[in-house]
Amino acid sequence: MKLLNWNSLKKSDFPEKTCLTIGVFDGIHMGHKKLFEKVLSESREQKMSPGLVTFSDSIFTMFKSADKPLQSLEERLSAAEKMGFEFCILIDFTPAIAATDGIEFLSVLKDICNLSYLVEGEDFRLGDGGRTGKKEIESFCRDNGIGFSFIPPVIFEGQRISSTLIRKLIKVGDVKTAEYLLS
């Protein structure tokens, strides 16, 4: 899997069409895998290159209250590569990145990374303060001829699978269920 740095992206780094998903993905759990499967299936069907946009561990050190990642960056990238992702855009989380407008961020993906299809979870938000949500993303994609899908949450025993849920399970000592959700 080709690893690209956000700060040095060039249009020539990318094939003609890409299908992307964006997220922290601090532990590749069953919910993420469902999202990844959709990226990979759309990529195959529409002859696009599947890519992942994620963050280095700097996102966990910028906030004092932030949790540590559930898996190392190497483990997360290895899992994405094994699933079939062709490239990963890695972003160092800085105050400047945190302040980036969500539509501006998506415009970079469209203009430089040849974004042709975007897959996200229904509750996904991006940009400064998480101000860009599903409605704004759908509008951007429609206006720019970009396909998109929003995946409903994956539920386990009545709860949405998330890194927060997995951390709660670990905190109460239910490591077996946490491992299952991360498998």
Tab-separated table of N, CA and C in Angstrom, residues 32-173:
chain	number	residue	atom	x	y	z
A	32	HIS	N	-15.778	-0.215	11.207
A	32	HIS	CA	-14.837	0.257	10.187
A	32	HIS	C	-14.752	-0.731	9.033
A	33	LYS	N	-14.742	-2.012	9.357
A	33	LYS	CA	-14.629	-3.026	8.305
A	33	LYS	C	-15.818	-2.966	7.347
A	34	LYS	N	-17.001	-2.696	7.869
A	34	LYS	CA	-18.186	-2.561	7.016
A	34	LYS	C	-17.995	-1.379	6.062
A	35	LEU	N	-17.489	-0.285	6.582
A	35	LEU	CA	-17.188	0.907	5.785
A	35	LEU	C	-16.136	0.584	4.723
A	36	PHE	N	-15.072	-0.090	5.131
A	36	PHE	CA	-13.994	-0.453	4.213
A	36	PHE	C	-14.492	-1.379	3.103
A	37	GLU	N	-15.350	-2.327	3.468
A	37	GLU	CA	-15.905	-3.244	2.463
A	37	GLU	C	-16.671	-2.474	1.391
A	38	LYS	N	-17.399	-1.432	1.789
A	38	LYS	CA	-18.153	-0.625	0.828
A	38	LYS	C	-17.192	0.136	-0.089
A	39	VAL	N	-16.126	0.701	0.459
A	39	VAL	CA	-15.125	1.387	-0.362
A	39	VAL	C	-14.547	0.419	-1.387
A	40	LEU	N	-14.181	-0.759	-0.938
A	40	LEU	CA	-13.556	-1.742	-1.819
A	40	LEU	C	-14.526	-2.260	-2.877
A	41	SER	N	-15.784	-2.481	-2.521
A	41	SER	CA	-16.748	-2.973	-3.513
A	41	SER	C	-17.070	-1.884	-4.542
A	42	GLU	N	-17.233	-0.635	-4.117
A	42	GLU	CA	-17.470	0.466	-5.063
A	42	GLU	C	-16.271	0.631	-5.990
A	43	SER	N	-15.091	0.499	-5.431
A	43	SER	CA	-13.859	0.619	-6.227
A	43	SER	C	-13.811	-0.430	-7.324
A	44	ARG	N	-14.128	-1.664	-6.950
A	44	ARG	CA	-14.125	-2.747	-7.948
A	44	ARG	C	-15.190	-2.503	-9.016
A	45	GLU	N	-16.409	-2.201	-8.573
A	45	GLU	CA	-17.519	-2.028	-9.508
A	45	GLU	C	-17.297	-0.870	-10.481
A	46	GLN	N	-16.714	0.221	-9.966
A	46	GLN	CA	-16.581	1.430	-10.783
A	46	GLN	C	-15.161	1.655	-11.292
A	47	LYS	N	-14.313	0.646	-11.114
A	47	LYS	CA	-12.922	0.712	-11.592
A	47	LYS	C	-12.197	1.956	-11.081
A	48	MET	N	-12.177	2.076	-9.751
A	48	MET	CA	-11.492	3.172	-9.059
A	48	MET	C	-10.425	2.579	-8.147
A	49	SER	N	-9.508	3.412	-7.709
A	49	SER	CA	-8.495	2.983	-6.745
A	49	SER	C	-8.978	3.296	-5.333
A	50	PRO	N	-9.017	2.289	-4.448
A	50	PRO	CA	-9.485	2.509	-3.083
A	50	PRO	C	-8.404	3.127	-2.199
A	51	GLY	N	-8.791	4.158	-1.468
A	51	GLY	CA	-7.844	4.822	-0.580
A	51	GLY	C	-8.457	5.167	0.758
A	52	LEU	N	-7.578	5.339	1.701
A	52	LEU	CA	-7.939	5.653	3.078
A	52	LEU	C	-7.298	6.985	3.426
A	53	VAL	N	-8.051	7.866	4.064
A	53	VAL	CA	-7.511	9.133	4.560
A	53	VAL	C	-7.599	9.058	6.074
A	54	THR	N	-6.443	9.093	6.740
A	54	THR	CA	-6.441	8.957	8.190
A	54	THR	C	-5.354	9.831	8.807
A	55	PHE	N	-5.216	9.716	10.100
A	55	PHE	CA	-4.329	10.596	10.855
A	55	PHE	C	-3.213	9.822	11.531
A	56	SER	N	-2.068	10.475	11.616
A	56	SER	CA	-0.965	9.905	12.391
A	56	SER	C	-1.361	9.983	13.868
A	57	ASP	N	-0.551	9.400	14.712
A	57	ASP	CA	-0.863	9.400	16.139
A	57	ASP	C	-0.808	10.790	16.763
A	58	SER	N	-0.412	11.802	15.973
A	58	SER	CA	-0.394	13.176	16.483
A	58	SER	C	-1.784	13.622	16.929
A	59	ILE	N	-2.827	13.032	16.365
A	59	ILE	CA	-4.184	13.403	16.759
A	59	ILE	C	-4.442	13.030	18.221
A	60	PHE	N	-3.738	12.016	18.714
A	60	PHE	CA	-3.940	11.585	20.095
A	60	PHE	C	-3.111	12.388	21.090
A	61	THR	N	-2.077	13.045	20.630
A	61	THR	CA	-1.235	13.829	21.528
A	61	THR	C	-1.641	15.300	21.563
A	62	MET	N	-2.408	15.739	20.571
A	62	MET	CA	-2.800	17.150	20.523
A	62	MET	C	-3.778	17.501	21.644
A	63	PHE	N	-4.605	16.540	22.021
A	63	PHE	CA	-5.597	16.776	23.060
A	63	PHE	C	-5.178	16.021	24.311
A	64	LYS	N	-5.024	16.742	25.410
A	64	LYS	CA	-4.561	16.103	26.644
A	64	LYS	C	-5.531	15.037	27.133
A	65	SER	N	-6.820	15.238	26.874
A	65	SER	CA	-7.822	14.288	27.350
A	65	SER	C	-8.033	13.126	26.388
A	66	ALA	N	-7.356	13.164	25.249
A	66	ALA	CA	-7.584	12.135	24.223
A	66	ALA	C	-7.102	10.768	24.685
A	67	ASP	N	-7.839	9.761	24.257
A	67	ASP	CA	-7.437	8.388	24.531
A	67	ASP	C	-6.296	7.998	23.611
A	68	LYS	N	-5.595	6.962	24.012
A	68	LYS	CA	-4.564	6.409	23.134
A	68	LYS	C	-5.258	5.550	22.084
A	69	PRO	N	-4.613	5.353	20.929
A	69	PRO	CA	-5.234	4.506	19.911
A	69	PRO	C	-5.381	3.071	20.419
A	70	LEU	N	-6.408	2.396	19.920
A	70	LEU	CA	-6.635	0.997	20.290
A	70	LEU	C	-5.628	0.071	19.624
A	71	GLN	N	-5.124	0.483	18.470
A	71	GLN	CA	-4.112	-0.283	17.741
A	71	GLN	C	-3.036	0.698	17.279
A	72	SER	N	-1.830	0.193	17.086
A	72	SER	CA	-0.753	1.048	16.595
A	72	SER	C	-1.056	1.473	15.158
A	73	LEU	N	-0.438	2.542	14.729
A	73	LEU	CA	-0.604	2.996	13.350
A	73	LEU	C	-0.194	1.897	12.382
A	74	GLU	N	0.883	1.199	12.688
A	74	GLU	CA	1.352	0.119	11.826
A	74	GLU	C	0.306	-0.983	11.704
A	75	GLU	N	-0.333	-1.339	12.819
A	75	GLU	CA	-1.373	-2.371	12.789
A	75	GLU	C	-2.559	-1.919	11.943
A	76	ARG	N	-2.945	-0.659	12.091
A	76	ARG	CA	-4.091	-0.131	11.336
A	76	ARG	C	-3.795	-0.092	9.840
A	77	LEU	N	-2.603	0.369	9.488
A	77	LEU	CA	-2.231	0.429	8.071
A	77	LEU	C	-2.100	-0.970	7.476
A	78	SER	N	-1.560	-1.898	8.244
A	78	SER	CA	-1.421	-3.277	7.787
A	78	SER	C	-2.794	-3.897	7.533
A	79	ALA	N	-3.747	-3.652	8.430
A	79	ALA	CA	-5.105	-4.192	8.258
A	79	ALA	C	-5.741	-3.625	6.989
A	80	ALA	N	-5.573	-2.331	6.746
A	80	ALA	CA	-6.140	-1.706	5.543
A	80	ALA	C	-5.500	-2.288	4.282
A	81	GLU	N	-4.203	-2.484	4.328
A	81	GLU	CA	-3.501	-3.050	3.172
A	81	GLU	C	-3.970	-4.475	2.888
A	82	LYS	N	-4.118	-5.277	3.944
A	82	LYS	CA	-4.568	-6.663	3.772
A	82	LYS	C	-5.973	-6.726	3.194
A	83	MET	N	-6.800	-5.736	3.528
A	83	MET	CA	-8.167	-5.718	2.995
A	83	MET	C	-8.181	-5.362	1.515
A	84	GLY	N	-7.144	-4.637	1.046
A	84	GLY	CA	-7.081	-4.320	-0.375
A	84	GLY	C	-6.955	-2.850	-0.723
A	85	PHE	N	-6.737	-1.996	0.269
A	85	PHE	CA	-6.544	-0.574	-0.036
A	85	PHE	C	-5.229	-0.392	-0.786
A	86	GLU	N	-5.244	0.465	-1.792
A	86	GLU	CA	-4.054	0.704	-2.610
A	86	GLU	C	-3.181	1.817	-2.052
A	87	PHE	N	-3.801	2.777	-1.356
A	87	PHE	CA	-3.015	3.881	-0.809
A	87	PHE	C	-3.680	4.445	0.442
A	88	CYS	N	-2.865	5.120	1.225
A	88	CYS	CA	-3.337	5.800	2.435
A	88	CYS	C	-2.736	7.197	2.457
A	89	ILE	N	-3.585	8.179	2.669
A	89	ILE	CA	-3.134	9.557	2.856
A	89	ILE	C	-3.072	9.783	4.361
A	90	LEU	N	-1.870	10.031	4.852
A	90	LEU	CA	-1.644	10.192	6.277
A	90	LEU	C	-1.505	11.678	6.603
A	91	ILE	N	-2.287	12.124	7.585
A	91	ILE	CA	-2.313	13.533	7.964
A	91	ILE	C	-1.769	13.686	9.378
A	92	ASP	N	-0.807	14.584	9.543
A	92	ASP	CA	-0.367	14.961	10.881
A	92	ASP	C	-1.363	15.986	11.392
A	93	PHE	N	-2.007	15.677	12.504
A	93	PHE	CA	-3.047	16.553	13.041
A	93	PHE	C	-2.394	17.740	13.746
A	94	THR	N	-2.613	18.911	13.203
A	94	THR	CA	-2.050	20.144	13.725
A	94	THR	C	-3.184	21.138	13.965
A	95	PRO	N	-2.926	22.237	14.656
A	95	PRO	CA	-3.970	23.260	14.801
A	95	PRO	C	-4.479	23.763	13.440
A	96	ALA	N	-3.595	23.855	12.449
A	96	ALA	CA	-4.017	24.306	11.116
A	96	ALA	C	-4.975	23.302	10.482
A	97	ILE	N	-4.681	22.011	10.612
A	97	ILE	CA	-5.581	20.981	10.076
A	97	ILE	C	-6.911	21.022	10.834
A	98	ALA	N	-6.845	21.158	12.147
A	98	ALA	CA	-8.070	21.210	12.961
A	98	ALA	C	-8.966	22.375	12.554
A	99	ALA	N	-8.376	23.463	12.083
A	99	ALA	CA	-9.133	24.658	11.716
A	99	ALA	C	-9.606	24.651	10.258
A	100	THR	N	-9.240	23.624	9.503
A	100	THR	CA	-9.615	23.563	8.088
A	100	THR	C	-11.119	23.360	7.944
A	101	ASP	N	-11.724	24.127	7.061
A	101	ASP	CA	-13.141	23.981	6.750
A	101	ASP	C	-13.362	22.632	6.057
A	102	GLY	N	-14.445	21.949	6.390
A	102	GLY	CA	-14.726	20.632	5.837
A	102	GLY	C	-14.864	20.623	4.323
A	103	ILE	N	-15.529	21.628	3.766
A	103	ILE	CA	-15.703	21.697	2.311
A	103	ILE	C	-14.360	21.967	1.635
A	104	GLU	N	-13.532	22.784	2.252
A	104	GLU	CA	-12.187	23.034	1.729
A	104	GLU	C	-11.381	21.732	1.706
A	105	PHE	N	-11.501	20.940	2.758
A	105	PHE	CA	-10.815	19.654	2.853
A	105	PHE	C	-11.281	18.723	1.730
A	106	LEU	N	-12.594	18.625	1.541
A	106	LEU	CA	-13.137	17.781	0.474
A	106	LEU	C	-12.701	18.279	-0.903
A	107	SER	N	-12.585	19.583	-1.060
A	107	SER	CA	-12.132	20.154	-2.339
A	107	SER	C	-10.713	19.713	-2.673
A	108	VAL	N	-9.856	19.628	-1.667
A	108	VAL	CA	-8.489	19.135	-1.892
A	108	VAL	C	-8.543	17.683	-2.367
A	109	LEU	N	-9.384	16.888	-1.726
A	109	LEU	CA	-9.501	15.479	-2.130
A	109	LEU	C	-10.006	15.375	-3.568
A	110	LYS	N	-10.927	16.232	-3.942
A	110	LYS	CA	-11.460	16.219	-5.314
A	110	LYS	C	-10.410	16.702	-6.305
A	111	ASP	N	-9.782	17.830	-6.023
A	111	ASP	CA	-8.886	18.474	-6.987
A	111	ASP	C	-7.527	17.781	-7.116
A	112	ILE	N	-6.994	17.296	-6.020
A	112	ILE	CA	-5.659	16.696	-6.053
A	112	ILE	C	-5.720	15.167	-6.086
A	113	CYS	N	-6.628	14.597	-5.313
A	113	CYS	CA	-6.669	13.140	-5.152
A	113	CYS	C	-7.671	12.460	-6.082
A	114	ASN	N	-8.313	13.237	-6.952
A	114	ASN	CA	-9.275	12.696	-7.922
A	114	ASN	C	-10.418	11.932	-7.265
A	115	LEU	N	-10.914	12.467	-6.149
A	115	LEU	CA	-12.039	11.854	-5.454
A	115	LEU	C	-13.226	11.732	-6.399
A	116	SER	N	-13.677	10.495	-6.595
A	116	SER	CA	-14.828	10.215	-7.455
A	116	SER	C	-15.974	9.575	-6.683
A	117	TYR	N	-15.638	8.989	-5.520
A	117	TYR	CA	-16.657	8.352	-4.686
A	117	TYR	C	-16.191	8.435	-3.236
A	118	LEU	N	-17.118	8.788	-2.327
A	118	LEU	CA	-16.813	8.927	-0.904
A	118	LEU	C	-17.748	8.036	-0.105
A	119	VAL	N	-17.183	7.297	0.845
A	119	VAL	CA	-17.965	6.432	1.721
A	119	VAL	C	-17.688	6.838	3.163
A	120	GLU	N	-18.764	7.097	3.918
A	120	GLU	CA	-18.627	7.470	5.329
A	120	GLU	C	-19.760	6.856	6.147
A	121	GLY	N	-19.600	6.901	7.446
A	121	GLY	CA	-20.679	6.506	8.347
A	121	GLY	C	-21.700	7.633	8.415
A	122	GLU	N	-22.936	7.289	8.766
A	122	GLU	CA	-24.013	8.278	8.803
A	122	GLU	C	-23.735	9.438	9.750
A	123	ASP	N	-22.980	9.192	10.804
A	123	ASP	CA	-22.724	10.247	11.787
A	123	ASP	C	-21.381	10.951	11.575
A	124	PHE	N	-20.744	10.705	10.440
A	124	PHE	CA	-19.433	11.300	10.157
A	124	PHE	C	-19.528	12.820	10.052
A	125	ARG	N	-18.541	13.485	10.631
A	125	ARG	CA	-18.415	14.936	10.559
A	125	ARG	C	-16.942	15.262	10.332
A	126	LEU	N	-16.680	16.367	9.672
A	126	LEU	CA	-15.299	16.777	9.472
A	126	LEU	C	-15.206	18.287	9.463
A	127	GLY	N	-13.975	18.747	9.450
A	127	GLY	CA	-13.710	20.173	9.378
A	127	GLY	C	-13.749	20.843	10.737
A	128	ASP	N	-13.426	22.104	10.728
A	128	ASP	CA	-13.350	22.929	11.929
A	128	ASP	C	-14.579	22.714	12.819
A	129	GLY	N	-14.342	22.171	14.007
A	129	GLY	CA	-15.420	21.950	14.960
A	129	GLY	C	-16.426	20.897	14.532
A	130	GLY	N	-16.094	20.103	13.531
A	130	GLY	CA	-17.026	19.090	13.047
A	130	GLY	C	-18.279	19.697	12.424
A	131	ARG	N	-18.136	20.883	11.848
A	131	ARG	CA	-19.292	21.602	11.307
A	131	ARG	C	-19.834	21.033	10.002
A	132	THR	N	-19.051	20.215	9.321
A	132	THR	CA	-19.486	19.660	8.035
A	132	THR	C	-19.971	18.229	8.257
A	133	GLY	N	-21.276	18.042	8.093
A	133	GLY	CA	-21.887	16.733	8.322
A	133	GLY	C	-22.485	16.161	7.051
A	134	LYS	N	-23.324	15.186	7.235
A	134	LYS	CA	-23.915	14.424	6.128
A	134	LYS	C	-24.581	15.340	5.092
A	135	LYS	N	-25.383	16.275	5.530
A	135	LYS	CA	-26.110	17.158	4.606
A	135	LYS	C	-25.150	17.963	3.729
A	136	GLU	N	-24.132	18.548	4.327
A	136	GLU	CA	-23.161	19.354	3.582
A	136	GLU	C	-22.304	18.487	2.653
A	137	ILE	N	-21.955	17.294	3.126
A	137	ILE	CA	-21.154	16.382	2.308
A	137	ILE	C	-21.952	15.925	1.092
A	138	GLU	N	-23.201	15.546	1.308
A	138	GLU	CA	-24.058	15.134	0.185
A	138	GLU	C	-24.175	16.254	-0.846
A	139	SER	N	-24.367	17.476	-0.382
A	139	SER	CA	-24.495	18.629	-1.279
A	139	SER	C	-23.204	18.841	-2.072
A	140	PHE	N	-22.065	18.791	-1.401
A	140	PHE	CA	-20.770	18.943	-2.066
A	140	PHE	C	-20.599	17.870	-3.134
A	141	CYS	N	-20.881	16.622	-2.772
A	141	CYS	CA	-20.704	15.518	-3.712
A	141	CYS	C	-21.626	15.676	-4.923
A	142	ARG	N	-22.884	15.994	-4.696
A	142	ARG	CA	-23.815	16.185	-5.818
A	142	ARG	C	-23.342	17.314	-6.731
A	143	ASP	N	-22.950	18.441	-6.136
A	143	ASP	CA	-22.518	19.611	-6.911
A	143	ASP	C	-21.263	19.342	-7.733
A	144	ASN	N	-20.464	18.354	-7.306
A	144	ASN	CA	-19.189	18.077	-7.961
A	144	ASN	C	-19.154	16.741	-8.698
A	145	GLY	N	-20.300	16.111	-8.864
A	145	GLY	CA	-20.362	14.856	-9.607
A	145	GLY	C	-19.645	13.704	-8.935
A	146	ILE	N	-19.612	13.727	-7.615
A	146	ILE	CA	-18.935	12.690	-6.837
A	146	ILE	C	-19.998	11.763	-6.254
A	147	GLY	N	-19.817	10.460	-6.461
A	147	GLY	CA	-20.727	9.502	-5.854
A	147	GLY	C	-20.473	9.419	-4.359
A	148	PHE	N	-21.479	8.978	-3.618
A	148	PHE	CA	-21.298	8.875	-2.168
A	148	PHE	C	-22.244	7.844	-1.580
A	149	SER	N	-21.831	7.291	-0.450
A	149	SER	CA	-22.651	6.379	0.344
A	149	SER	C	-22.405	6.676	1.806
A	150	PHE	N	-23.474	6.610	2.570
A	150	PHE	CA	-23.366	6.703	4.021
A	150	PHE	C	-23.837	5.378	4.597
A	151	ILE	N	-22.969	4.762	5.384
A	151	ILE	CA	-23.216	3.438	5.935
A	151	ILE	C	-23.889	3.577	7.304
A	152	PRO	N	-24.975	2.834	7.528
A	152	PRO	CA	-25.598	2.879	8.857
A	152	PRO	C	-24.680	2.247	9.901
A	153	PRO	N	-24.884	2.593	11.164
A	153	PRO	CA	-24.030	2.029	12.218
A	153	PRO	C	-24.155	0.506	12.283
A	154	VAL	N	-23.088	-0.139	12.691
A	154	VAL	CA	-23.090	-1.576	12.923
A	154	VAL	C	-23.389	-1.759	14.413
A	155	ILE	N	-24.403	-2.573	14.696
A	155	ILE	CA	-24.891	-2.721	16.064
A	155	ILE	C	-24.467	-4.077	16.633
A	156	PHE	N	-24.046	-4.057	17.887
A	156	PHE	CA	-23.693	-5.276	18.617
A	156	PHE	C	-24.391	-5.207	19.973
A	157	GLU	N	-25.229	-6.186	20.238
A	157	GLU	CA	-25.970	-6.245	21.508
A	157	GLU	C	-26.633	-4.904	21.839
A	158	GLY	N	-27.271	-4.319	20.820
A	158	GLY	CA	-28.047	-3.090	21.013
A	158	GLY	C	-27.244	-1.804	21.045
A	159	GLN	N	-25.937	-1.887	20.847
A	159	GLN	CA	-25.098	-0.687	20.895
A	159	GLN	C	-24.317	-0.525	19.593
A	160	ARG	N	-24.115	0.731	19.212
A	160	ARG	CA	-23.322	1.026	18.018
A	160	ARG	C	-21.866	0.668	18.295
A	161	ILE	N	-21.275	-0.110	17.408
A	161	ILE	CA	-19.859	-0.459	17.572
A	161	ILE	C	-19.038	0.791	17.283
A	162	SER	N	-18.187	1.134	18.226
A	162	SER	CA	-17.329	2.314	18.109
A	162	SER	C	-16.098	2.109	18.978
A	163	SER	N	-15.119	2.949	18.761
A	163	SER	CA	-13.917	2.895	19.605
A	163	SER	C	-14.276	3.217	21.045
A	164	THR	N	-15.241	4.119	21.236
A	164	THR	CA	-15.691	4.476	22.591
A	164	THR	C	-16.262	3.253	23.290
A	165	LEU	N	-17.112	2.479	22.596
A	165	LEU	CA	-17.677	1.263	23.183
A	165	LEU	C	-16.566	0.281	23.540
A	166	ILE	N	-15.619	0.108	22.650
A	166	ILE	CA	-14.524	-0.841	22.901
A	166	ILE	C	-13.708	-0.398	24.114
A	167	ARG	N	-13.454	0.894	24.236
A	167	ARG	CA	-12.720	1.404	25.415
A	167	ARG	C	-13.504	1.138	26.701
A	168	LYS	N	-14.823	1.313	26.653
A	168	LYS	CA	-15.662	1.047	27.835
A	168	LYS	C	-15.584	-0.427	28.212
A	169	LEU	N	-15.619	-1.294	27.207
A	169	LEU	CA	-15.524	-2.726	27.478
A	169	LEU	C	-14.192	-3.074	28.139
A	170	ILE	N	-13.124	-2.496	27.640
A	170	ILE	CA	-11.795	-2.745	28.219
A	170	ILE	C	-11.743	-2.222	29.654
A	171	LYS	N	-12.322	-1.050	29.861
A	171	LYS	CA	-12.302	-0.425	31.194
A	171	LYS	C	-13.017	-1.288	32.241
A	172	VAL	N	-14.109	-1.960	31.835
A	172	VAL	CA	-14.835	-2.807	32.781
A	172	VAL	C	-14.297	-4.243	32.787
A	173	GLY	N	-13.241	-4.488	32.029
A	173	GLY	CA	-12.590	-5.795	32.058
A	173	GLY	C	-13.117	-6.814	31.059
